[in-house]
Coordinates of C-alpha atoms in Angstrom, one line a residue:
Chain G
M1 CA 63.0 42.0 -77.8
L2 CA 64.8 39.3 -79.8
T3 CA 66.4 38.1 -76.6
L4 CA 62.9 37.5 -75.3
V5 CA 62.0 35.6 -78.4
R6 CA 65.1 33.4 -78.0
K7 CA 64.1 32.9 -74.4
D8 CA 60.6 31.7 -75.5
I9 CA 62.1 29.4 -78.1
A10 CA 64.6 28.0 -75.7
V11 CA 61.8 27.3 -73.2
V12 CA 59.8 25.3 -75.8
A13 CA 62.8 23.8 -77.4
A14 CA 63.3 21.7 -74.3
F15 CA 60.1 19.8 -75.5
G16 CA 61.5 19.3 -79.0
W17 CA 61.2 15.5 -78.7
L18 CA 57.4 16.0 -78.8
I19 CA 57.7 17.0 -82.4
V20 CA 59.5 13.8 -83.3
W21 CA 57.4 11.4 -81.3
L22 CA 53.9 13.1 -81.3
V23 CA 53.5 16.0 -83.7
A24 CA 55.0 14.6 -86.9
P25 CA 53.4 11.2 -86.8
S26 CA 50.0 12.8 -86.1
Y27 CA 50.1 14.3 -89.6
L28 CA 50.1 10.9 -91.1
V29 CA 46.6 10.2 -90.0
P30 CA 44.9 12.8 -92.2
A31 CA 47.7 12.4 -94.8
I32 CA 47.1 8.6 -95.2
A33 CA 43.3 9.0 -95.5
A34 CA 43.7 12.2 -97.6
A35 CA 41.0 11.3 -100.1
R36 CA 38.4 11.5 -97.4
T37 CA 39.9 13.6 -94.7
G38 CA 42.2 16.0 -96.6
R39 CA 40.3 19.0 -95.4
V40 CA 41.3 18.1 -91.8
Y41 CA 44.9 18.6 -92.7
L42 CA 44.7 22.4 -92.4
W43 CA 43.0 22.1 -89.0
V44 CA 45.7 19.7 -87.8
N45 CA 48.2 22.4 -88.6
V46 CA 46.1 25.0 -86.9
A47 CA 45.6 22.8 -83.8
F48 CA 49.3 22.1 -83.4
A49 CA 50.3 25.7 -83.9
A50 CA 47.7 26.8 -81.4
A51 CA 48.9 24.2 -78.9
A52 CA 52.5 25.3 -79.4
I53 CA 51.6 29.0 -78.8
V54 CA 49.4 28.2 -75.8
S55 CA 52.2 26.0 -74.4
V56 CA 54.6 28.9 -74.2
C57 CA 52.1 30.8 -72.2
L58 CA 51.3 27.7 -70.1
L59 CA 55.0 27.2 -69.3
D60 CA 55.2 30.8 -68.1
A61 CA 52.1 30.4 -66.0
R62 CA 53.1 27.0 -64.6
S63 CA 56.5 28.3 -63.6
G64 CA 55.2 31.5 -62.1
A65 CA 57.6 33.2 -64.5
D66 CA 55.9 36.6 -64.5
R67 CA 58.1 37.9 -61.7
F68 CA 61.2 36.4 -63.2
I69 CA 60.4 38.0 -66.6
H70 CA 59.7 41.4 -65.1
S71 CA 62.9 41.4 -63.1
L72 CA 64.7 41.2 -66.4
P73 CA 65.7 44.4 -68.2
V74 CA 62.7 44.5 -70.5
T75 CA 59.6 46.6 -70.8
R76 CA 56.1 45.2 -70.8
A77 CA 55.7 46.3 -74.4
D78 CA 58.9 44.3 -75.2
V79 CA 57.3 41.2 -73.6
V80 CA 54.1 41.6 -75.6
R81 CA 55.9 42.2 -78.9
A82 CA 58.3 39.3 -78.3
R83 CA 55.4 36.9 -77.6
Y84 CA 53.7 37.9 -80.9
V85 CA 57.0 37.2 -82.7
T86 CA 57.3 33.9 -80.9
A87 CA 53.8 33.0 -81.9
I88 CA 54.5 33.8 -85.6
V89 CA 57.7 31.8 -85.5
L90 CA 55.9 28.8 -84.0
A91 CA 53.1 29.1 -86.5
I92 CA 55.6 29.1 -89.4
G93 CA 57.5 26.2 -87.8
V94 CA 54.4 24.1 -87.6
L95 CA 53.4 25.0 -91.2
G96 CA 56.9 23.9 -92.2
I97 CA 56.7 20.6 -90.4
G98 CA 53.2 19.9 -91.7
T99 CA 54.1 20.7 -95.2
A100 CA 57.3 18.6 -95.0
V101 CA 55.4 15.6 -93.7
G102 CA 52.7 16.1 -96.3
V103 CA 55.1 16.4 -99.2
I104 CA 57.1 13.3 -98.1
H105 CA 53.9 11.3 -97.8
V106 CA 52.7 12.4 -101.2
L107 CA 56.0 11.7 -102.9
A108 CA 56.2 8.3 -101.3
A109 CA 52.6 7.2 -101.6
A110 CA 51.0 8.9 -104.6
P111 CA 51.3 7.2 -108.0
S112 CA 53.5 9.2 -110.3
G113 CA 51.7 11.6 -112.6
E114 CA 48.8 12.0 -110.2
A115 CA 47.7 15.6 -109.5
W116 CA 49.0 17.3 -106.4
P117 CA 46.4 16.8 -103.6
R118 CA 44.2 19.8 -103.1
W119 CA 44.8 19.8 -99.3
L120 CA 48.5 20.4 -99.9
A121 CA 48.0 23.3 -102.4
P122 CA 49.6 26.7 -101.8
D123 CA 46.3 28.5 -101.3
V124 CA 45.5 26.2 -98.4
G125 CA 48.9 27.3 -96.9
L126 CA 47.8 30.9 -97.3
A127 CA 44.5 30.1 -95.7
Y128 CA 46.5 28.7 -92.8
V129 CA 48.4 32.0 -92.5
V130 CA 45.1 33.9 -92.4
V131 CA 43.5 31.6 -89.8
M132 CA 46.6 31.7 -87.6
A133 CA 46.7 35.5 -87.8
L134 CA 43.1 35.5 -86.6
L135 CA 43.8 33.0 -83.9
I136 CA 46.9 34.8 -82.5
A137 CA 45.2 38.2 -82.8
A138 CA 42.3 36.8 -80.7
Y139 CA 44.3 34.8 -78.1
L140 CA 47.2 37.0 -77.1
P141 CA 45.3 40.1 -76.0
C142 CA 43.1 37.8 -73.8
Y143 CA 46.3 36.2 -72.4
F144 CA 48.0 39.4 -71.6
R145 CA 44.9 41.1 -70.2
W146 CA 43.7 38.3 -67.9
G147 CA 46.6 35.9 -67.6
Y148 CA 46.9 32.3 -68.7
G149 CA 43.8 30.7 -67.0
A150 CA 41.1 33.3 -67.4
G151 CA 42.6 34.6 -70.7
T152 CA 42.7 31.2 -72.3
I153 CA 39.0 30.6 -71.3
V154 CA 37.9 33.9 -72.7
A155 CA 39.9 33.4 -75.9
A156 CA 38.5 29.8 -76.3
V157 CA 35.0 31.2 -76.1
L158 CA 35.8 34.0 -78.5
L159 CA 37.5 31.6 -81.0
A160 CA 34.7 29.0 -80.7
G161 CA 32.3 31.8 -81.6
L162 CA 34.5 32.9 -84.6
V163 CA 34.8 29.3 -85.8
I164 CA 31.0 28.7 -85.7
A165 CA 30.2 32.0 -87.3
G166 CA 32.9 31.4 -90.0
D167 CA 31.6 27.9 -90.6
V168 CA 28.0 29.1 -90.9
A169 CA 29.0 32.0 -93.2
G170 CA 31.2 29.8 -95.3
G171 CA 28.4 27.2 -95.6
A172 CA 26.1 30.0 -96.8
M173 CA 28.5 30.5 -99.7
G174 CA 27.6 27.1 -101.1
A175 CA 29.4 23.7 -101.1
A176 CA 33.1 23.8 -100.4
P177 CA 35.5 22.6 -103.1
P178 CA 36.6 19.0 -102.5
G179 CA 39.3 18.6 -100.0
L180 CA 38.8 22.0 -98.4
P181 CA 37.1 23.1 -95.2
R182 CA 34.1 25.3 -95.7
G183 CA 35.0 28.0 -93.2
L184 CA 34.7 31.6 -94.3
A185 CA 38.4 32.4 -93.9
V186 CA 39.4 29.5 -96.1
R187 CA 36.7 30.2 -98.7
L188 CA 37.6 33.8 -99.0
T189 CA 41.3 33.1 -99.2
V190 CA 40.8 30.5 -101.9
A191 CA 38.5 32.8 -103.8
A192 CA 41.1 35.6 -103.5
V193 CA 43.7 33.3 -105.0
E194 CA 41.4 32.4 -107.8
R195 CA 40.6 36.0 -108.6
W196 CA 44.0 37.8 -108.1
G197 CA 46.5 35.0 -108.4
L198 CA 48.6 33.4 -105.7
V199 CA 51.2 36.2 -105.4
A200 CA 48.8 39.1 -105.1
A201 CA 46.5 37.2 -102.8
S202 CA 49.5 36.2 -100.6
I203 CA 50.7 39.8 -100.4
A204 CA 47.2 40.9 -99.5
G205 CA 46.8 38.0 -97.0
V206 CA 50.2 38.6 -95.3
A207 CA 49.7 42.4 -95.2
G208 CA 46.2 42.0 -93.8
G209 CA 47.3 39.5 -91.2
G210 CA 50.2 41.8 -90.3
L211 CA 47.9 44.8 -89.8
L212 CA 45.6 42.6 -87.7
L213 CA 48.4 41.4 -85.5
A214 CA 49.8 44.9 -85.1
A215 CA 46.4 46.2 -83.9
S216 CA 46.0 43.1 -81.7
A217 CA 49.5 43.7 -80.2
A218 CA 48.6 47.3 -79.4
L219 CA 45.5 46.1 -77.6
A220 CA 47.4 43.4 -75.8
A221 CA 50.1 46.0 -74.7
R222 CA 47.4 48.2 -73.3
G223 CA 45.8 45.4 -71.3
Y224 CA 49.2 44.2 -70.1
R225 CA 50.3 47.6 -68.9
D226 CA 47.6 47.6 -66.3
R227 CA 48.3 44.1 -65.0
Q228 CA 49.6 43.9 -61.4
F229 CA 51.9 41.1 -60.4
Chain W
M1 CA 56.8 62.6 -43.7
T2 CA 59.4 60.2 -42.3
P3 CA 62.9 61.7 -42.4
V4 CA 65.1 60.3 -45.1
P5 CA 68.4 59.3 -43.6
A6 CA 71.5 60.5 -45.4
I7 CA 74.9 59.7 -44.2
V8 CA 78.3 60.1 -45.7
R9 CA 81.0 57.4 -45.8
D10 CA 84.2 57.9 -47.7
G11 CA 82.7 61.0 -49.2
M12 CA 79.7 59.2 -50.7
A13 CA 76.2 60.4 -50.0
E14 CA 74.6 59.6 -53.3
P15 CA 71.4 57.6 -52.7
L16 CA 71.5 54.6 -55.0
L17 CA 67.8 53.9 -54.1
E18 CA 65.3 56.5 -53.0
F19 CA 61.6 56.3 -52.2
R20 CA 59.9 59.6 -51.7
N21 CA 56.3 59.9 -50.5
V22 CA 55.4 56.7 -52.5
S23 CA 51.8 55.5 -52.2
K24 CA 50.0 52.5 -53.6
R25 CA 46.3 51.7 -53.0
Y26 CA 44.6 48.3 -53.1
P27 CA 41.0 47.7 -52.2
D28 CA 42.0 46.3 -48.9
F29 CA 45.4 47.7 -48.3
A30 CA 47.3 51.0 -48.8
L31 CA 51.0 51.9 -48.8
D32 CA 51.0 55.5 -47.7
D33 CA 53.7 58.2 -48.0
V34 CA 56.6 55.8 -47.9
S35 CA 60.0 57.5 -47.9
F36 CA 63.5 56.0 -47.3
S37 CA 66.8 56.0 -49.1
L38 CA 69.8 53.7 -49.4
P39 CA 73.2 55.1 -50.3
R40 CA 75.6 53.3 -52.6
G41 CA 77.8 50.8 -50.7
Y42 CA 75.4 50.0 -47.9
I43 CA 73.0 47.3 -46.8
G44 CA 69.5 48.3 -46.1
G45 CA 67.0 46.3 -44.2
L46 CA 63.2 46.5 -44.8
I47 CA 61.5 45.0 -41.7
G48 CA 58.0 44.7 -40.6
P49 CA 55.3 42.1 -39.8
N50 CA 53.6 40.0 -42.5
G51 CA 51.3 42.1 -44.6
A52 CA 53.0 45.3 -43.6
G53 CA 53.8 46.3 -47.2
K54 CA 57.4 45.2 -47.6
T55 CA 56.7 43.0 -50.7
T56 CA 54.6 45.8 -52.2
I57 CA 57.6 48.1 -51.8
V58 CA 59.8 45.6 -53.7
K59 CA 57.2 45.2 -56.4
L60 CA 57.0 48.9 -56.8
L61 CA 60.7 49.1 -57.2
L62 CA 60.6 46.4 -59.9
N63 CA 57.6 48.0 -61.6
L64 CA 55.5 44.8 -61.0
V65 CA 52.8 47.1 -59.7
G66 CA 52.2 50.7 -60.6
R67 CA 52.5 53.4 -58.0
D68 CA 49.7 55.9 -57.3
G69 CA 51.9 58.7 -56.1
G70 CA 55.5 59.7 -55.1
W71 CA 58.9 59.1 -56.7
I72 CA 61.2 56.2 -56.8
T73 CA 64.7 56.5 -58.2
V74 CA 67.6 54.0 -58.7
A75 CA 70.9 55.8 -59.3
G76 CA 68.8 58.8 -60.2
L77 CA 66.6 57.0 -62.7
D78 CA 62.9 56.3 -62.5
P79 CA 62.1 52.5 -62.7
V80 CA 59.0 53.3 -64.9
D81 CA 60.6 55.9 -67.3
D82 CA 63.9 54.1 -67.5
E83 CA 62.8 50.6 -66.9
V84 CA 65.4 48.7 -68.9
T85 CA 68.4 50.7 -67.6
V86 CA 67.2 50.5 -64.1
K87 CA 66.5 46.7 -64.3
R88 CA 70.0 46.1 -65.7
R89 CA 71.3 47.5 -62.5
I90 CA 69.1 45.4 -60.2
G91 CA 69.5 41.8 -59.2
F92 CA 66.4 40.4 -57.6
V93 CA 65.9 37.3 -55.4
H94 CA 62.3 36.6 -54.7
E95 CA 61.2 34.8 -51.6
V96 CA 60.1 31.8 -53.7
P97 CA 62.3 32.0 -56.8
S98 CA 60.4 31.0 -59.9
Y99 CA 62.1 30.1 -63.1
Y100 CA 61.2 27.6 -65.8
E101 CA 60.8 24.3 -63.8
H102 CA 61.9 22.1 -66.7
L103 CA 65.2 23.9 -67.4
S104 CA 68.5 23.3 -65.6
L105 CA 70.3 26.1 -63.8
D106 CA 72.8 25.9 -66.6
A107 CA 70.2 26.6 -69.2
I108 CA 68.5 29.3 -67.1
G109 CA 71.9 31.0 -66.9
R110 CA 72.3 31.0 -70.6
V111 CA 68.8 32.4 -71.1
V112 CA 69.2 35.1 -68.4
G113 CA 72.8 36.0 -69.4
R114 CA 71.6 37.3 -72.8
F115 CA 69.7 40.0 -71.1
Y116 CA 72.6 41.6 -69.3
L117 CA 75.5 43.5 -70.8
D118 CA 77.7 42.7 -67.7
W119 CA 76.8 39.0 -67.5
D120 CA 79.8 37.1 -66.3
R121 CA 79.5 33.4 -67.4
A122 CA 82.6 32.3 -65.6
L123 CA 81.4 33.9 -62.4
F124 CA 78.0 32.2 -62.7
A125 CA 79.7 28.9 -63.1
S126 CA 82.0 29.5 -60.2
L127 CA 79.0 30.6 -58.0
L128 CA 77.1 27.4 -58.8
R129 CA 80.2 25.4 -57.7
E130 CA 80.6 27.6 -54.6
F131 CA 77.0 27.2 -53.6
D132 CA 77.2 23.5 -54.3
L133 CA 74.4 23.6 -56.9
P134 CA 73.9 20.9 -59.6
A135 CA 74.1 22.9 -62.8
R136 CA 72.4 20.2 -64.9
S137 CA 69.5 19.3 -62.6
R138 CA 66.0 20.6 -63.4
F139 CA 65.2 23.8 -61.5
G140 CA 61.9 22.1 -60.5
S141 CA 63.8 19.4 -58.7
L142 CA 65.7 21.7 -56.5
S143 CA 64.8 22.4 -52.8
R144 CA 63.6 25.8 -51.8
G145 CA 67.0 26.7 -50.3
M146 CA 68.8 25.6 -53.5
R147 CA 66.4 27.6 -55.6
T148 CA 67.3 30.7 -53.5
K149 CA 71.0 30.0 -54.0
G150 CA 70.4 29.6 -57.7
A151 CA 68.5 32.9 -57.8
L152 CA 71.3 34.6 -55.9
A153 CA 73.9 33.2 -58.3
L154 CA 71.9 34.7 -61.2
A155 CA 71.6 38.0 -59.5
L156 CA 75.3 38.2 -58.6
A157 CA 76.6 37.0 -62.0
H158 CA 75.4 40.2 -63.8
R159 CA 77.2 42.3 -61.2
A160 CA 74.0 44.2 -60.1
E161 CA 74.5 47.6 -58.5
L162 CA 71.4 47.0 -56.4
L163 CA 70.6 43.6 -55.0
V164 CA 67.0 43.3 -53.9
L165 CA 66.4 40.2 -51.7
D166 CA 62.9 39.4 -50.6
E167 CA 63.0 37.1 -47.5
P168 CA 66.3 35.6 -48.8
T169 CA 67.1 33.4 -45.8
A170 CA 63.8 31.5 -45.7
G171 CA 64.6 27.8 -46.4
L172 CA 68.3 28.2 -46.1
D173 CA 70.4 26.0 -43.8
P174 CA 72.2 27.9 -41.0
V175 CA 75.6 27.3 -42.6
F176 CA 74.8 28.8 -45.9
R177 CA 72.7 31.5 -44.3
R178 CA 75.8 32.8 -42.4
A179 CA 77.9 32.4 -45.6
L180 CA 75.3 34.4 -47.5
L181 CA 75.3 37.3 -45.0
E182 CA 79.1 37.4 -45.2
R183 CA 79.0 37.4 -49.0
L184 CA 76.5 40.3 -49.0
S185 CA 78.9 42.2 -46.7
A186 CA 81.7 41.6 -49.0
Y187 CA 79.6 42.5 -52.0
V188 CA 78.9 46.1 -50.8
A189 CA 82.4 46.5 -49.3
E190 CA 83.8 47.9 -52.6
G191 CA 81.3 50.7 -52.4
R192 CA 79.9 50.1 -55.8
A193 CA 76.8 48.2 -54.9
S194 CA 74.0 48.2 -52.3
V195 CA 71.8 45.5 -51.0
L196 CA 68.1 45.9 -49.9
I197 CA 66.9 43.0 -47.8
S198 CA 63.2 42.7 -47.1
T199 CA 62.6 40.3 -44.2
H200 CA 60.7 39.7 -41.0
V201 CA 63.6 37.7 -39.6
T202 CA 65.3 40.6 -37.9
S203 CA 68.2 38.6 -36.5
D204 CA 69.7 38.5 -40.0
L205 CA 69.9 42.2 -40.1
E206 CA 71.2 43.0 -36.6
R207 CA 74.8 43.0 -37.5
L208 CA 74.5 43.2 -41.3
A209 CA 72.3 46.2 -42.2
D210 CA 73.6 49.8 -42.2
F211 CA 70.1 51.2 -42.5
I212 CA 66.8 49.9 -41.2
T213 CA 63.4 50.9 -42.4
Y214 CA 60.5 49.6 -40.4
V215 CA 57.2 49.3 -42.2
R216 CA 53.9 48.7 -40.4
A217 CA 50.4 48.7 -41.9
G218 CA 51.6 50.3 -45.1
R219 CA 53.6 53.2 -43.4
V220 CA 57.2 53.7 -42.6
V221 CA 57.2 54.1 -38.9
L222 CA 61.0 54.2 -38.5
S223 CA 63.9 54.8 -40.9
A224 CA 67.3 55.2 -39.4
T225 CA 70.9 54.1 -39.5
R226 CA 72.0 51.2 -37.4
D227 CA 74.2 53.5 -35.3
E228 CA 71.3 55.9 -34.7
L229 CA 69.2 52.9 -33.6
A230 CA 71.9 51.8 -31.2
E231 CA 72.3 55.3 -29.8
R232 CA 68.7 56.4 -29.6
W233 CA 66.6 53.3 -29.1
A234 CA 66.7 51.3 -25.9
L235 CA 64.6 49.0 -23.8
V236 CA 63.8 49.9 -20.2
R237 CA 62.6 47.4 -17.6
G238 CA 61.4 48.3 -14.1
G239 CA 58.6 48.0 -11.6
P240 CA 55.1 49.4 -12.1
A241 CA 56.2 52.7 -10.6
L242 CA 58.4 53.3 -13.6
L243 CA 55.3 54.3 -15.7
D244 CA 54.8 57.8 -14.5
E245 CA 53.8 60.7 -16.7
E246 CA 57.4 61.9 -17.4
T247 CA 58.6 58.4 -18.4
R248 CA 55.6 57.6 -20.4
G249 CA 56.4 60.7 -22.5
L250 CA 59.7 59.2 -23.5
L251 CA 58.3 55.8 -24.4
A252 CA 57.4 54.8 -28.0
G253 CA 55.6 51.7 -26.6
Y254 CA 55.4 49.6 -23.5
E255 CA 53.9 46.5 -22.0
R256 CA 52.8 46.4 -18.4
S257 CA 52.0 43.5 -16.1
A258 CA 51.1 43.5 -12.4
H259 CA 54.7 43.5 -11.3
A260 CA 56.8 44.9 -14.2
V261 CA 56.9 47.3 -17.0
T262 CA 59.0 46.9 -20.2
G263 CA 59.1 49.9 -22.5
L264 CA 60.8 51.1 -25.7
T265 CA 62.3 54.5 -26.0
S266 CA 63.6 56.4 -29.0
D267 CA 65.5 58.8 -26.8
A268 CA 67.8 56.6 -24.7
P269 CA 70.1 59.4 -23.4
A270 CA 67.1 61.4 -22.0
L271 CA 65.6 58.3 -20.5
R272 CA 68.9 57.3 -18.9
R273 CA 69.1 60.8 -17.4
L274 CA 65.5 60.7 -16.1
L275 CA 65.9 57.3 -14.6
S276 CA 69.3 57.9 -13.0
G277 CA 69.2 56.6 -9.5
R278 CA 65.9 54.8 -10.0
D279 CA 65.4 51.1 -9.9
A280 CA 65.3 50.5 -13.7
V281 CA 67.5 48.8 -16.3
V282 CA 68.1 50.5 -19.7
E283 CA 69.5 48.2 -22.3
R284 CA 70.1 48.0 -26.0
A285 CA 66.9 47.3 -28.0
T286 CA 67.1 44.7 -30.7
L287 CA 65.2 45.1 -34.0
E288 CA 62.7 42.5 -32.7
D289 CA 62.2 44.6 -29.6
I290 CA 61.5 47.7 -31.7
M291 CA 59.1 45.8 -33.9
F292 CA 57.3 44.3 -30.9
Y293 CA 57.1 47.3 -28.5
M294 CA 56.6 50.2 -30.9
G295 CA 53.2 51.6 -30.6
R296 CA 52.3 49.1 -27.9
S297 CA 50.5 50.2 -24.8
C298 CA 49.0 47.5 -22.8

């Protein structure tokens, strides 16, 4: 399975220059205008991570790599598990890049002694983990069941529904804290950190995300088992 | 059920690949009761017209599609139950090889090599040189023939026991095509590996294949060794009087015009005896003749 993950990483690594020329500078826009648009920062991270994950699937589809992958000594379950691991690795990588760019910007631009910006706080990072777990758990089963084209459309509709529902539910909880999005996942994560502390909330968030991804991977494997190539 | 050919050469009769009563149903097509085998150390040809089911057979072997019935074994192992072990032993060259378009052959070799225990990096590099392939060019920039050569290099470099080639000569220049066929002969000569070639270009198989399996409309209509084909199958040509009741009984198919009859028989010795002294010519049937005339009666 790890060989498949290395294959996925090697495939996207060929586009590493995009990180230098496109992804990293893109963080500067919300970072520079952080006072007004700090809440966008989390969604920039989510958008880039989603784009990276979808890109791996797109590269497979564009190259017609299904036959190639299935001629390799791997099972379909291996392919599914590896793609989940790749998605997690990419999500963590994007969080790392986003955090690094944010920290560098804050250290360089903020006056000394000023409070650490809300949008770069650890609980927002945890909220990102929760949101990405939801996103991966929704997207990959659709991709494995229906392929890149139809699967991405189904997942986009599903995720759009989740975002709207989360936004409405989060809005119903009252005004969002300054610098934070008002979506339900973020609000609940921030509330959990306030109530239980960062460590306990992180353990709960990561464990919950892990369980969600495990269930999602089982569903994806079932859908993929029946695919004909 | 179509008989499964089994021959012994140098004491070997173990089938490296075996299909027994395999079936696969699609809404508009069915592969039905497919049986054939290929012993270790031989080249098998899977022939048939477009849409006959050859590619479905290859897909079943690679577990790209699930079978509805029957058994498939590679070295005694089921490609579904022992998928990883079986695929380690198979090298596959698809009709239109598809790898990551933005990667070079060099990079694809590094990616693929990690999956195989027997991957031979030096052999892969030497195959790229031998096939005159640019190791650092993007796969997407290669011509169809070069892609096939690249796929072949990948399949050979992990020393596959069973090479499965789906229409391998499409897009190849005549010089490399001949070199490829010679290389395949050499590959099986050690008796360790076998090659299954699925093609409708029967001329490639005339001299190369030890076994021929002819698939038509999802069924195996003929599975025999090349020697059996040469001994038993023949083409007969003669005047309209040739087509009497006795002769017709020995023909697997024929075509008749106002002045001539051309027929195919699967019992050449009997037909020769029957036509002895009559005005008819009995000659060797090519694979194309067999594909063309079998089941034909017009």
